[in-house]
PDB file of C-alpha atoms and ligand atoms in Angstrom:
ATOM      1  CA  UNK A 104      38.091  21.935  12.879  1.00 40.00           C
ATOM      2  CA  UNK A 105      36.560  19.857  10.045  1.00 43.00           C
ATOM      3  CA  UNK A 106      39.078  17.915   8.024  1.00 53.00           C
ATOM      4  CA  UNK A 107      39.124  19.183   4.455  1.00 56.00           C
ATOM      5  CA  UNK A 108      39.705  17.276   1.251  1.00 65.00           C
ATOM      6  CA  UNK A 109      43.396  16.836   0.775  1.00 61.00           C
ATOM      7  CA  UNK A 110      45.814  15.436  -1.779  1.00 56.00           C
ATOM      8  CA  UNK A 111      46.928  11.867  -1.199  1.00 62.00           C
ATOM      9  CA  UNK A 112      49.513   9.575  -2.729  1.00 89.00           C
ATOM     10  CA  UNK A 113      47.041   6.773  -3.348  1.00 95.00           C
ATOM     11  CA  UNK A 114      44.112   6.863  -5.777  1.00 96.00           C
ATOM     12  CA  UNK A 115      42.357   3.558  -6.490  1.00 98.00           C
ATOM     13  CA  UNK A 116      39.252   4.837  -8.306  1.00 98.00           C
ATOM     14  CA  UNK A 117      39.501   6.847 -11.549  1.00 98.00           C
ATOM     15  CA  UNK A 118      37.954   6.981 -15.026  1.00 98.00           C
ATOM     16  CA  UNK A 119      39.325   7.565 -18.530  1.00 98.00           C
ATOM     17  CA  UNK A 120      37.760   8.006 -21.983  1.00 97.00           C
ATOM     18  CA  UNK A 121      37.380   4.213 -22.147  1.00 97.00           C
ATOM     19  CA  UNK A 122      34.277   4.698 -20.015  1.00 96.00           C
ATOM     20  CA  UNK A 123      32.856   8.107 -19.048  1.00 95.00           C
ATOM     21  CA  UNK A 124      36.035   9.995 -18.122  1.00 96.00           C
ATOM     22  CA  UNK A 125      37.345  13.093 -19.893  1.00 95.00           C
ATOM     23  CA  UNK A 126      41.025  12.159 -20.354  1.00 97.00           C
ATOM     24  CA  UNK A 127      42.661   9.311 -22.243  1.00 98.00           C
ATOM     25  CA  UNK A 128      44.432   6.696 -20.095  1.00 98.00           C
ATOM     26  CA  UNK A 129      47.787   8.329 -20.967  1.00 98.00           C
ATOM     27  CA  UNK A 130      46.597  11.845 -20.123  1.00 98.00           C
ATOM     28  CA  UNK A 131      45.030  10.602 -16.883  1.00 98.00           C
ATOM     29  CA  UNK A 132      48.255   8.934 -15.743  1.00 98.00           C
ATOM     30  CA  UNK A 133      50.208  12.118 -16.627  1.00 98.00           C
ATOM     31  CA  UNK A 134      47.751  14.125 -14.532  1.00 97.00           C
ATOM     32  CA  UNK A 135      47.970  11.693 -11.604  1.00 97.00           C
ATOM     33  CA  UNK A 136      51.776  11.974 -11.610  1.00 97.00           C
ATOM     34  CA  UNK A 137      51.534  15.763 -11.828  1.00 96.00           C
ATOM     35  CA  UNK A 138      49.251  15.703  -8.756  1.00 94.00           C
ATOM     36  CA  UNK A 139      51.768  13.660  -6.773  1.00 94.00           C
ATOM     37  CA  UNK A 140      49.988  10.298  -6.857  1.00 95.00           C
ATOM     38  CA  UNK A 141      52.362   7.351  -6.397  1.00 92.00           C
ATOM     39  CA  UNK A 142      49.963   4.396  -6.296  1.00 96.00           C
ATOM     40  CA  UNK A 143      47.250   4.489  -8.926  1.00 98.00           C
ATOM     41  CA  UNK A 144      44.435   2.357 -10.357  1.00 98.00           C
ATOM     42  CA  UNK A 145      42.357   2.993 -13.464  1.00 98.00           C
ATOM     43  CA  UNK A 146      38.834   1.706 -12.781  1.00 98.00           C
ATOM     44  CA  UNK A 147      36.713   2.374 -15.862  1.00 98.00           C
ATOM     45  CA  UNK A 148      33.106   1.157 -15.891  1.00 98.00           C
ATOM     46  CA  UNK A 149      32.798  -2.416 -17.204  1.00 98.00           C
ATOM     47  CA  UNK A 150      35.936  -2.398 -19.342  1.00 98.00           C
ATOM     48  CA  UNK A 151      39.621  -3.294 -19.121  1.00 98.00           C
ATOM     49  CA  UNK A 152      40.367  -1.504 -22.411  1.00 97.00           C
ATOM     50  CA  UNK A 153      42.375   1.367 -20.936  1.00 98.00           C
ATOM     51  CA  UNK A 154      44.584  -0.739 -18.704  1.00 98.00           C
ATOM     52  CA  UNK A 155      47.378  -1.585 -21.159  1.00 98.00           C
ATOM     53  CA  UNK A 156      47.825   2.040 -22.238  1.00 98.00           C
ATOM     54  CA  UNK A 157      47.661   3.403 -18.681  1.00 98.00           C
ATOM     55  CA  UNK A 158      50.040   0.727 -17.428  1.00 98.00           C
ATOM     56  CA  UNK A 159      52.536   1.508 -20.180  1.00 98.00           C
ATOM     57  CA  UNK A 160      52.469   5.223 -19.288  1.00 98.00           C
ATOM     58  CA  UNK A 161      52.743   4.438 -15.576  1.00 98.00           C
ATOM     59  CA  UNK A 162      55.886   2.394 -16.243  1.00 98.00           C
ATOM     60  CA  UNK A 163      57.387   5.375 -18.106  1.00 98.00           C
ATOM     61  CA  UNK A 164      56.720   7.541 -15.030  1.00 97.00           C
ATOM     62  CA  UNK A 165      57.774   4.917 -12.486  1.00 95.00           C
ATOM     63  CA  UNK A 166      54.256   5.143 -11.013  1.00 96.00           C
ATOM     64  CA  UNK A 167      52.970   2.051  -9.155  1.00 96.00           C
ATOM     65  CA  UNK A 168      50.008   0.888 -11.199  1.00 98.00           C
ATOM     66  CA  UNK A 169      47.175  -1.429 -10.107  1.00 98.00           C
ATOM     67  CA  UNK A 170      44.806  -3.053 -12.594  1.00 98.00           C
ATOM     68  CA  UNK A 171      41.217  -2.045 -11.844  1.00 98.00           C
ATOM     69  CA  UNK A 172      37.645  -2.029 -13.120  1.00 99.00           C
ATOM     70  CA  UNK A 173      34.334  -0.724 -11.736  1.00 98.00           C
ATOM     71  CA  UNK A 174      31.673  -3.380 -12.279  1.00 98.00           C
ATOM     72  CA  UNK A 175      27.940  -2.618 -12.439  1.00 98.00           C
ATOM     73  CA  UNK A 176      25.845  -5.000 -10.308  1.00 97.00           C
ATOM     74  CA  UNK A 177      22.640  -4.912  -8.288  1.00 96.00           C
ATOM     75  CA  UNK A 178      21.553  -5.911  -4.805  1.00 97.00           C
ATOM     76  CA  UNK A 179      17.858  -6.141  -3.850  1.00 95.00           C
ATOM     77  CA  UNK A 180      17.036  -4.135  -6.958  1.00 91.00           C
ATOM     78  CA  UNK A 181      19.507  -1.344  -6.077  1.00 93.00           C
ATOM     79  CA  UNK A 182      22.211  -0.698  -8.706  1.00 94.00           C
ATOM     80  CA  UNK A 183      25.598  -1.086  -6.989  1.00 96.00           C
ATOM     81  CA  UNK A 184      29.181  -0.554  -8.101  1.00 98.00           C
ATOM     82  CA  UNK A 185      32.017  -2.845  -7.171  1.00 98.00           C
ATOM     83  CA  UNK A 186      35.676  -2.083  -7.837  1.00 99.00           C
ATOM     84  CA  UNK A 187      37.879  -5.086  -8.614  1.00 99.00           C
ATOM     85  CA  UNK A 188      41.565  -4.396  -8.043  1.00 98.00           C
ATOM     86  CA  UNK A 189      44.893  -6.088  -8.618  1.00 98.00           C
ATOM     87  CA  UNK A 190      43.740  -8.864 -10.967  1.00 98.00           C
ATOM     88  CA  UNK A 191      45.448 -10.534 -13.903  1.00 98.00           C
ATOM     89  CA  UNK A 192      44.108  -8.726 -17.002  1.00 96.00           C
ATOM     90  CA  UNK A 193      43.557 -12.054 -18.783  1.00 97.00           C
ATOM     91  CA  UNK A 194      41.384 -13.446 -15.970  1.00 98.00           C
ATOM     92  CA  UNK A 195      38.635 -15.298 -17.807  1.00 98.00           C
ATOM     93  CA  UNK A 196      35.940 -14.993 -15.160  1.00 98.00           C
ATOM     94  CA  UNK A 197      36.420 -11.240 -15.049  1.00 98.00           C
ATOM     95  CA  UNK A 198      36.527 -10.903 -18.847  1.00 98.00           C
ATOM     96  CA  UNK A 199      33.240 -12.821 -19.071  1.00 98.00           C
ATOM     97  CA  UNK A 200      31.526 -10.509 -16.565  1.00 98.00           C
ATOM     98  CA  UNK A 201      32.835  -7.446 -18.394  1.00 98.00           C
ATOM     99  CA  UNK A 202      31.574  -8.793 -21.738  1.00 98.00           C
ATOM    100  CA  UNK A 203      28.143  -9.506 -20.232  1.00 98.00           C
ATOM    101  CA  UNK A 204      27.925  -5.991 -18.779  1.00 98.00           C
ATOM    102  CA  UNK A 205      28.919  -4.443 -22.108  1.00 98.00           C
ATOM    103  CA  UNK A 206      26.054  -6.272 -23.829  1.00 97.00           C
ATOM    104  CA  UNK A 207      23.700  -5.072 -21.074  1.00 97.00           C
ATOM    105  CA  UNK A 208      24.900  -1.487 -21.620  1.00 97.00           C
ATOM    106  CA  UNK A 209      23.928  -1.578 -25.282  1.00 96.00           C
ATOM    107  CA  UNK A 210      20.546  -3.132 -24.585  1.00 96.00           C
ATOM    108  CA  UNK A 211      19.891  -0.726 -21.714  1.00 96.00           C
ATOM    109  CA  UNK A 212      20.790   2.269 -23.914  1.00 97.00           C
ATOM    110  CA  UNK A 213      18.106   1.206 -26.383  1.00 97.00           C
ATOM    111  CA  UNK A 214      15.595   1.064 -23.540  1.00 95.00           C
ATOM    112  CA  UNK A 215      16.730   4.409 -22.101  1.00 96.00           C
ATOM    113  CA  UNK A 216      16.266   6.002 -25.527  1.00 97.00           C
ATOM    114  CA  UNK A 217      12.754   4.525 -25.732  1.00 96.00           C
ATOM    115  CA  UNK A 218      11.853   5.913 -22.301  1.00 95.00           C
ATOM    116  CA  UNK A 219      13.077   9.366 -23.329  1.00 96.00           C
ATOM    117  CA  UNK A 220      11.021   9.195 -26.510  1.00 96.00           C
ATOM    118  CA  UNK A 221       7.949   8.466 -24.371  1.00 94.00           C
ATOM    119  CA  UNK A 222       8.672  11.719 -22.567  1.00 93.00           C
ATOM    120  CA  UNK A 223       8.613  13.643 -25.810  1.00 95.00           C
ATOM    121  CA  UNK A 224      12.332  13.736 -26.555  1.00 96.00           C
ATOM    122  CA  UNK A 225      13.881  12.674 -29.876  1.00 97.00           C
ATOM    123  CA  UNK A 226      15.302   9.164 -30.248  1.00 98.00           C
ATOM    124  CA  UNK A 227      18.917   9.644 -29.108  1.00 98.00           C
ATOM    125  CA  UNK A 228      20.073   6.024 -29.406  1.00 98.00           C
ATOM    126  CA  UNK A 229      22.151   6.290 -32.590  1.00 98.00           C
ATOM    127  CA  UNK A 230      23.742   9.542 -31.490  1.00 98.00           C
ATOM    128  CA  UNK A 231      24.561   8.107 -28.067  1.00 98.00           C
ATOM    129  CA  UNK A 232      26.205   5.072 -29.682  1.00 98.00           C
ATOM    130  CA  UNK A 233      28.180   7.351 -32.009  1.00 97.00           C
ATOM    131  CA  UNK A 234      29.183   9.686 -29.172  1.00 97.00           C
ATOM    132  CA  UNK A 235      30.411   6.783 -27.048  1.00 96.00           C
ATOM    133  CA  UNK A 236      32.482   5.380 -29.923  1.00 95.00           C
ATOM    134  CA  UNK A 237      34.892   2.893 -28.363  1.00 92.00           C
ATOM    135  CA  UNK A 238      34.007   3.993 -24.822  1.00 96.00           C
ATOM    136  CA  UNK A 239      31.520   2.152 -22.646  1.00 96.00           C
ATOM    137  CA  UNK A 240      28.116   3.549 -23.507  1.00 96.00           C
ATOM    138  CA  UNK A 241      26.262   4.905 -20.487  1.00 96.00           C
ATOM    139  CA  UNK A 242      23.900   7.482 -19.124  1.00 97.00           C
ATOM    140  CA  UNK A 243      26.569  10.227 -19.225  1.00 96.00           C
ATOM    141  CA  UNK A 244      26.447  10.033 -23.042  1.00 97.00           C
ATOM    142  CA  UNK A 245      22.696  10.639 -22.984  1.00 97.00           C
ATOM    143  CA  UNK A 246      23.276  13.456 -20.484  1.00 97.00           C
ATOM    144  CA  UNK A 247      25.799  15.130 -22.835  1.00 96.00           C
ATOM    145  CA  UNK A 248      23.346  14.936 -25.717  1.00 98.00           C
ATOM    146  CA  UNK A 249      20.525  16.394 -23.628  1.00 98.00           C
ATOM    147  CA  UNK A 250      22.783  19.314 -22.639  1.00 97.00           C
ATOM    148  CA  UNK A 251      24.135  19.809 -26.167  1.00 97.00           C
ATOM    149  CA  UNK A 252      20.610  19.905 -27.593  1.00 98.00           C
ATOM    150  CA  UNK A 253      19.453  22.397 -24.985  1.00 98.00           C
ATOM    151  CA  UNK A 254      16.914  20.164 -23.219  1.00 98.00           C
ATOM    152  CA  UNK A 255      18.703  20.696 -19.881  1.00 98.00           C
ATOM    153  CA  UNK A 256      21.362  23.122 -18.721  1.00 97.00           C
ATOM    154  CA  UNK A 257      23.885  20.613 -17.353  1.00 95.00           C
ATOM    155  CA  UNK A 258      24.510  16.906 -16.778  1.00 94.00           C
ATOM    156  CA  UNK A 259      23.258  17.088 -13.206  1.00 94.00           C
ATOM    157  CA  UNK A 260      19.904  18.402 -14.419  1.00 96.00           C
ATOM    158  CA  UNK A 261      19.823  15.645 -17.059  1.00 97.00           C
ATOM    159  CA  UNK A 262      20.150  13.033 -14.285  1.00 95.00           C
ATOM    160  CA  UNK A 263      17.644  14.869 -12.096  1.00 94.00           C
ATOM    161  CA  UNK A 264      14.994  15.092 -14.756  1.00 96.00           C
ATOM    162  CA  UNK A 265      15.565  12.089 -17.012  1.00 96.00           C
ATOM    163  CA  UNK A 266      18.382   9.699 -16.164  1.00 96.00           C
ATOM    164  CA  UNK A 267      18.546   9.185 -12.387  1.00 92.00           C
ATOM    165  CA  UNK A 268      17.645   5.775 -10.934  1.00 85.00           C
ATOM    166  CA  UNK A 269      14.258   7.082  -9.826  1.00 84.00           C
ATOM    167  CA  UNK A 270      13.488   8.391 -13.305  1.00 85.00           C
ATOM    168  CA  UNK A 271      14.461   5.073 -14.882  1.00 82.00           C
ATOM    169  CA  UNK A 272      12.406   2.989 -12.475  1.00 73.00           C
ATOM    170  CA  UNK A 273      11.426   0.522 -15.187  1.00 68.00           C
ATOM    171  CA  UNK A 274      15.093  -0.218 -15.841  1.00 81.00           C
ATOM    172  CA  UNK A 275      15.916  -1.368 -12.338  1.00 78.00           C
ATOM    173  CA  UNK A 276      16.728  -5.000 -12.839  1.00 85.00           C
ATOM    174  CA  UNK A 277      19.303  -4.853 -15.573  1.00 93.00           C
ATOM    175  CA  UNK A 278      22.611  -5.660 -13.918  1.00 96.00           C
ATOM    176  CA  UNK A 279      23.883  -9.049 -12.714  1.00 98.00           C
ATOM    177  CA  UNK A 280      23.234  -9.845  -9.064  1.00 98.00           C
ATOM    178  CA  UNK A 281      26.036  -8.881  -6.675  1.00 98.00           C
ATOM    179  CA  UNK A 282      25.929 -12.383  -5.184  1.00 98.00           C
ATOM    180  CA  UNK A 283      26.514 -13.965  -8.610  1.00 98.00           C
ATOM    181  CA  UNK A 284      29.373 -11.643  -9.492  1.00 98.00           C
ATOM    182  CA  UNK A 285      31.070 -12.179  -6.123  1.00 98.00           C
ATOM    183  CA  UNK A 286      30.637 -15.956  -6.438  1.00 98.00           C
ATOM    184  CA  UNK A 287      32.446 -15.885  -9.788  1.00 98.00           C
ATOM    185  CA  UNK A 288      35.310 -13.683  -8.610  1.00 98.00           C
ATOM    186  CA  UNK A 289      35.852 -14.473  -4.947  1.00 98.00           C
ATOM    187  CA  UNK A 290      38.401 -17.242  -5.593  1.00 98.00           C
ATOM    188  CA  UNK A 291      40.120 -15.419  -8.452  1.00 98.00           C
ATOM    189  CA  UNK A 292      42.916 -13.731  -6.546  1.00 97.00           C
ATOM    190  CA  UNK A 293      41.834 -10.096  -6.634  1.00 98.00           C
ATOM    191  CA  UNK A 294      40.461  -7.497  -4.246  1.00 98.00           C
ATOM    192  CA  UNK A 295      36.686  -6.993  -4.447  1.00 98.00           C
ATOM    193  CA  UNK A 296      35.775  -3.592  -3.078  1.00 98.00           C
ATOM    194  CA  UNK A 297      32.330  -2.083  -2.597  1.00 99.00           C
ATOM    195  CA  UNK A 298      32.459   1.327  -4.305  1.00 98.00           C
ATOM    196  CA  UNK A 299      31.244   4.559  -2.628  1.00 98.00           C
ATOM    197  CA  UNK A 300      28.931   2.889  -0.043  1.00 98.00           C
ATOM    198  CA  UNK A 301      27.327   6.186   0.962  1.00 97.00           C
ATOM    199  CA  UNK A 302      26.107   6.977  -2.547  1.00 96.00           C
ATOM    200  CA  UNK A 303      23.277   4.432  -2.562  1.00 95.00           C
ATOM    201  CA  UNK A 304      19.734   5.085  -1.359  1.00 94.00           C
ATOM    202  CA  UNK A 305      20.217   2.927   1.761  1.00 97.00           C
ATOM    203  CA  UNK A 306      19.682   3.624   5.449  1.00 97.00           C
ATOM    204  CA  UNK A 307      22.579   2.704   7.751  1.00 97.00           C
ATOM    205  CA  UNK A 308      20.627  -0.422   8.760  1.00 98.00           C
ATOM    206  CA  UNK A 309      20.291  -1.496   5.120  1.00 98.00           C
ATOM    207  CA  UNK A 310      23.901  -0.567   4.406  1.00 98.00           C
ATOM    208  CA  UNK A 311      24.972  -2.890   7.235  1.00 98.00           C
ATOM    209  CA  UNK A 312      22.890  -5.654   5.709  1.00 98.00           C
ATOM    210  CA  UNK A 313      24.630  -5.024   2.402  1.00 98.00           C
ATOM    211  CA  UNK A 314      28.087  -5.111   4.026  1.00 98.00           C
ATOM    212  CA  UNK A 315      27.174  -8.333   5.784  1.00 98.00           C
ATOM    213  CA  UNK A 316      26.158  -9.917   2.446  1.00 98.00           C
ATOM    214  CA  UNK A 317      29.176  -8.437   0.688  1.00 98.00           C
ATOM    215  CA  UNK A 318      31.572 -10.003   3.188  1.00 98.00           C
ATOM    216  CA  UNK A 319      29.669 -13.317   3.323  1.00 98.00           C
ATOM    217  CA  UNK A 320      29.705 -13.663  -0.481  1.00 98.00           C
ATOM    218  CA  UNK A 321      33.449 -13.082  -0.729  1.00 98.00           C
ATOM    219  CA  UNK A 322      33.952  -9.324  -0.922  1.00 98.00           C
ATOM    220  CA  UNK A 323      37.276  -8.228   0.565  1.00 98.00           C
ATOM    221  CA  UNK A 324      37.056  -4.459   0.894  1.00 98.00           C
ATOM    222  CA  UNK A 325      35.056  -1.267   0.820  1.00 98.00           C
ATOM    223  CA  UNK A 326      35.819   2.317  -0.066  1.00 98.00           C
ATOM    224  CA  UNK A 327      35.943   4.425   3.067  1.00 98.00           C
ATOM    225  CA  UNK A 328      36.144   7.606   1.064  1.00 97.00           C
ATOM    226  CA  UNK A 329      35.117   8.574  -2.434  1.00 96.00           C
ATOM    227  CA  UNK A 330      36.098  12.050  -3.569  1.00 94.00           C
ATOM    228  CA  UNK A 331      34.582  14.846  -1.575  1.00 93.00           C
ATOM    229  CA  UNK A 332      32.887  12.655   1.008  1.00 93.00           C
ATOM    230  CA  UNK A 333      31.626  14.320   4.181  1.00 94.00           C
ATOM    231  CA  UNK A 334      34.115  13.725   7.026  1.00 95.00           C
ATOM    232  CA  UNK A 335      31.390  12.268   9.274  1.00 96.00           C
ATOM    233  CA  UNK A 336      30.509   9.745   6.598  1.00 96.00           C
ATOM    234  CA  UNK A 337      34.202   8.786   6.241  1.00 97.00           C
ATOM    235  CA  UNK A 338      34.329   8.184  10.015  1.00 97.00           C
ATOM    236  CA  UNK A 339      31.211   5.967   9.766  1.00 98.00           C
ATOM    237  CA  UNK A 340      32.721   3.997   6.878  1.00 98.00           C
ATOM    238  CA  UNK A 341      35.991   3.544   8.789  1.00 98.00           C
ATOM    239  CA  UNK A 342      33.998   2.052  11.673  1.00 98.00           C
ATOM    240  CA  UNK A 343      31.991  -0.179   9.350  1.00 98.00           C
ATOM    241  CA  UNK A 344      35.135  -1.455   7.628  1.00 98.00           C
ATOM    242  CA  UNK A 345      36.384  -2.627  11.021  1.00 98.00           C
ATOM    243  CA  UNK A 346      33.006  -4.027  12.060  1.00 98.00           C
ATOM    244  CA  UNK A 347      32.584  -6.085   8.887  1.00 98.00           C
ATOM    245  CA  UNK A 348      36.269  -6.924   8.484  1.00 98.00           C
ATOM    246  CA  UNK A 349      36.505  -5.352   5.029  1.00 98.00           C
ATOM    247  CA  UNK A 350      39.790  -3.749   3.953  1.00 98.00           C
ATOM    248  CA  UNK A 351      39.684  -0.010   3.379  1.00 98.00           C
ATOM    249  CA  UNK A 352      40.121   1.409  -0.115  1.00 98.00           C
ATOM    250  CA  UNK A 353      40.207   5.041  -1.230  1.00 97.00           C
ATOM    251  CA  UNK A 354      39.788   7.038  -4.403  1.00 96.00           C
ATOM    252  CA  UNK A 355      38.771  10.292  -6.009  1.00 96.00           C
ATOM    253  CA  UNK A 356      36.372   8.733  -8.575  1.00 97.00           C
ATOM    254  CA  UNK A 357      37.828  11.378 -10.884  1.00 97.00           C
ATOM    255  CA  UNK A 358      36.038  11.682 -14.242  1.00 96.00           C
ATOM    256  CA  UNK A 359      37.359  15.016 -15.502  1.00 96.00           C
ATOM    257  CA  UNK A 360      37.566  18.743 -14.910  1.00 93.00           C
ATOM    258  CA  UNK A 361      33.818  19.305 -15.366  1.00 83.00           C
ATOM    259  CA  UNK A 362      30.981  18.288 -13.054  1.00 79.00           C
ATOM    260  CA  UNK A 363      31.045  17.324  -9.395  1.00 82.00           C
ATOM    261  CA  UNK A 364      34.334  15.403  -9.425  1.00 87.00           C
ATOM    262  CA  UNK A 365      37.388  15.890  -7.236  1.00 89.00           C
ATOM    263  CA  UNK A 366      40.860  16.152  -8.757  1.00 92.00           C
ATOM    264  CA  UNK A 367      42.873  12.929  -9.189  1.00 94.00           C
ATOM    265  CA  UNK A 368      44.497  11.994  -5.895  1.00 92.00           C
ATOM    266  CA  UNK A 369      42.240  14.332  -3.947  1.00 91.00           C
ATOM    267  CA  UNK A 370      39.678  13.193  -1.399  1.00 91.00           C
ATOM    268  CA  UNK A 371      38.612  13.674   2.184  1.00 92.00           C
ATOM    269  CA  UNK A 372      41.218  12.793   4.805  1.00 91.00           C
ATOM    270  CA  UNK A 373      41.052   9.277   6.292  1.00 93.00           C
ATOM    271  CA  UNK A 374      42.498   7.848   9.539  1.00 93.00           C
ATOM    272  CA  UNK A 375      45.019   5.444   8.006  1.00 92.00           C
ATOM    273  CA  UNK A 376      46.107   3.928  11.282  1.00 91.00           C
ATOM    274  CA  UNK A 377      42.575   2.896  12.280  1.00 94.00           C
ATOM    275  CA  UNK A 378      41.748   0.671   9.315  1.00 97.00           C
ATOM    276  CA  UNK A 379      43.256  -2.241   7.414  1.00 97.00           C
ATOM    277  CA  UNK A 380      44.338  -0.577   4.143  1.00 97.00           C
ATOM    278  CA  UNK A 381      43.782  -2.601   0.980  1.00 97.00           C
ATOM    279  CA  UNK A 382      47.139  -1.518  -0.457  1.00 95.00           C
ATOM    280  CA  UNK A 383      49.239  -2.497   2.591  1.00 91.00           C
ATOM    281  CA  UNK A 384      49.718  -6.004   1.232  1.00 84.00           C
ATOM    282  CA  UNK A 385      50.957  -4.616  -2.121  1.00 87.00           C
ATOM    283  CA  UNK A 386      53.764  -2.548  -0.598  1.00 72.00           C
TER     284      UNK A 386
HETATM  285  P1  AMP B 447      25.894   4.372 -16.014  1.00 77.75           P
HETATM  286  O1  AMP B 447      27.254   3.747 -15.832  1.00 77.75           O
HETATM  287  O2  AMP B 447      25.457   4.404 -17.428  1.00 77.75           O
HETATM  288  O3  AMP B 447      24.860   3.789 -15.079  1.00 77.75           O
HETATM  289  O4  AMP B 447      26.044   5.894 -15.593  1.00 77.75           O
HETATM  290  C1  AMP B 447      26.461   6.194 -14.283  1.00 77.75           C
HETATM  291  C2  AMP B 447      27.490   7.309 -14.326  1.00 77.75           C
HETATM  292  O5  AMP B 447      26.803   8.538 -14.547  1.00 77.75           O
HETATM  293  C3  AMP B 447      28.227   7.492 -13.024  1.00 77.75           C
HETATM  294  O6  AMP B 447      29.370   6.688 -12.993  1.00 77.75           O
HETATM  295  C4  AMP B 447      28.607   8.949 -13.086  1.00 77.75           C
HETATM  296  O7  AMP B 447      29.801   9.089 -13.829  1.00 77.75           O
HETATM  297  C5  AMP B 447      27.502   9.587 -13.887  1.00 77.75           C
HETATM  298  N1  AMP B 447      26.537  10.323 -13.050  1.00 77.75           N
HETATM  299  C6  AMP B 447      25.666   9.814 -12.162  1.00 77.75           C
HETATM  300  N2  AMP B 447      24.918  10.785 -11.592  1.00 77.75           N
HETATM  301  C7  AMP B 447      25.337  11.955 -12.128  1.00 77.75           C
HETATM  302  C8  AMP B 447      24.969  13.331 -11.961  1.00 77.75           C
HETATM  303  N3  AMP B 447      23.993  13.694 -11.113  1.00 77.75           N
HETATM  304  N4  AMP B 447      25.631  14.268 -12.689  1.00 77.75           N
HETATM  305  C9  AMP B 447      26.604  13.902 -13.536  1.00 77.75           C
HETATM  306  N5  AMP B 447      26.996  12.635 -13.745  1.00 77.75           N
HETATM  307  C10 AMP B 447      26.384  11.662 -13.054  1.00 77.75           C
HETATM  308 MN1   MN B 448      31.008   7.264 -14.161  1.00 77.75          MN
HETATM  309 MN1   MN B 449      30.414   4.344  -9.327  1.00 77.75          MN
HETATM  310 MN1   MN B 450      33.529   5.469 -10.570  1.00 77.75          MN
END
């Protein structure tokens, strides 16, 4: 019988309103506790802004809280996400990378808006900036505007037609190189985890090349499940985590109640005994 998605106690990949999530850090922690999570990381895109608030709420609930962030990088021209976990929130190397990525986000948004204009859409830059407010500005803000204005029926269609990596071909080389980011962080006393390895346009051969580089450059882990991952892909990732000696991490990648996301603390079953779990050393 196929193993279904199931609720777990550990969730090391989630988003709040400080990036593109639906709930505030406080609301997200409340929800995680409600769902039975007992070890939790907030991993907003390119920002540590939500950590203090989430941590404070976690302390009130007696929830074990891990500092996290999902960093945007690229490898061979492919945009890649890396989750850093269990760092000191005043780590200067990490703060510098986050600041650089935030500047890139603003610049990239201008260029995204220009590309949309070329396709006959209105200039959405100012509205996207306003919609993001204090959150990290990203493609989901453009997607919301395209839905709200009736150009597409939902966010998925917005990515399909306008915002997906293929559609934004000209904007490929925007993020810092994975090698550079790993070089800056690999001696900084934190876990460096490749996020959702199956979500990139890579064959298994290329994915193995990536994992080889990731390990060689100082990466310490990889997600073996992200939300509603197919069980056969979880099994493959478990095997690869052993083959490349990368610790296994897990998470829902929860963004909110709308869209394709799993609930906090919910993701496809893993074989805990067959991998080296990233959180074992924290217990
Ligand atoms: P960005 O960080 O600006 O590159 O935007 C990437 C984010 O867009 C991802 O973290 C997802 O939250 C969201 N996203 C990507 N693809 C889709 C999709 N097909 N439908 C809805 N949201 C998506
Ligand atoms: Mn996101
Ligand atoms: Mn991601
Ligand atoms: Mn994510």
